[in-house]
């Protein structure tokens, strides 16, 4: 199971990112645990300068705007 964290204050883009992760994981048949991180200090400590941010298994893979769907699938497969 992959551990996914979506960093952001809870805006629409953050929610959409969370939904994109779940949909991509479902398509690929990958089990994921998605955690929403809204604490500003935790977001900054993760190195996210622009939200939404996305980490997979502890590695920050994206920050700022919605992730590209193809890249998201690539990150989930890795």
XYZ file of C-alpha atoms in Angstrom:
78
model
C 0.000 0.000 0.000
C 1.278 3.430 -0.955
C 1.117 6.286 1.530
C -0.114 9.481 -0.122
C -0.240 12.934 1.454
C -2.072 15.854 -0.113
C -0.835 19.148 1.343
C -3.075 22.205 1.288
C -5.527 24.352 3.225
C -8.589 22.500 1.950
C -9.223 24.455 -1.221
C -11.031 23.062 -4.265
C -7.726 22.219 -6.003
C -6.614 20.227 -2.974
C -9.856 18.246 -2.949
C -9.587 17.664 -6.700
C -6.006 16.426 -6.277
C -7.151 13.975 -3.611
C -9.911 12.714 -5.924
C -7.463 12.421 -8.846
C -5.138 10.270 -6.719
C -7.948 7.934 -5.681
C -9.262 7.607 -9.236
C -5.806 6.955 -10.716
C -5.007 4.379 -8.031
C -8.322 2.637 -8.691
C -7.651 2.517 -12.437
C -4.197 1.062 -11.815
C -5.342 -1.382 -9.126
C -3.003 0.142 -6.526
C -3.947 0.291 -2.844
C -3.399 3.763 -1.401
C -3.896 5.461 1.939
C -4.599 9.145 1.271
C -4.012 11.636 4.070
C -4.979 15.300 3.875
C -2.466 17.627 5.573
C -3.926 21.068 6.308
C -1.636 22.283 9.092
C 0.380 25.199 7.684
C 3.479 24.354 9.716
C 3.413 20.719 8.527
C 2.949 21.901 4.929
C 5.988 24.186 5.211
C 8.061 21.472 6.947
C 7.328 19.151 3.997
C 8.869 21.727 1.647
C 5.611 22.639 -0.074
C 5.843 26.270 -1.188
C 2.713 26.249 -3.350
C -0.383 24.126 -2.814
C -1.613 21.604 -3.450
C 1.420 19.503 -2.716
C 1.596 15.754 -3.155
C 3.935 13.211 -1.614
C 4.047 9.498 -2.306
C 5.726 7.244 0.253
C 7.420 10.244 1.877
C 8.767 11.774 -1.347
C 7.412 15.141 -2.484
C 6.540 14.715 -6.162
C 4.422 17.779 -6.911
C 3.611 21.260 -5.629
C 1.402 23.998 -7.041
C -1.671 23.473 -9.187
C -3.287 20.254 -10.254
C -0.905 17.432 -11.144
C -0.814 16.117 -14.689
C -2.875 12.896 -14.866
C -0.199 10.973 -16.810
C 2.548 12.012 -14.397
C 0.337 11.064 -11.463
C -0.035 7.536 -12.827
C 3.730 7.327 -13.387
C 4.388 8.397 -9.782
C 1.903 5.851 -8.463
C 3.490 3.023 -10.489
C 7.010 3.794 -9.193
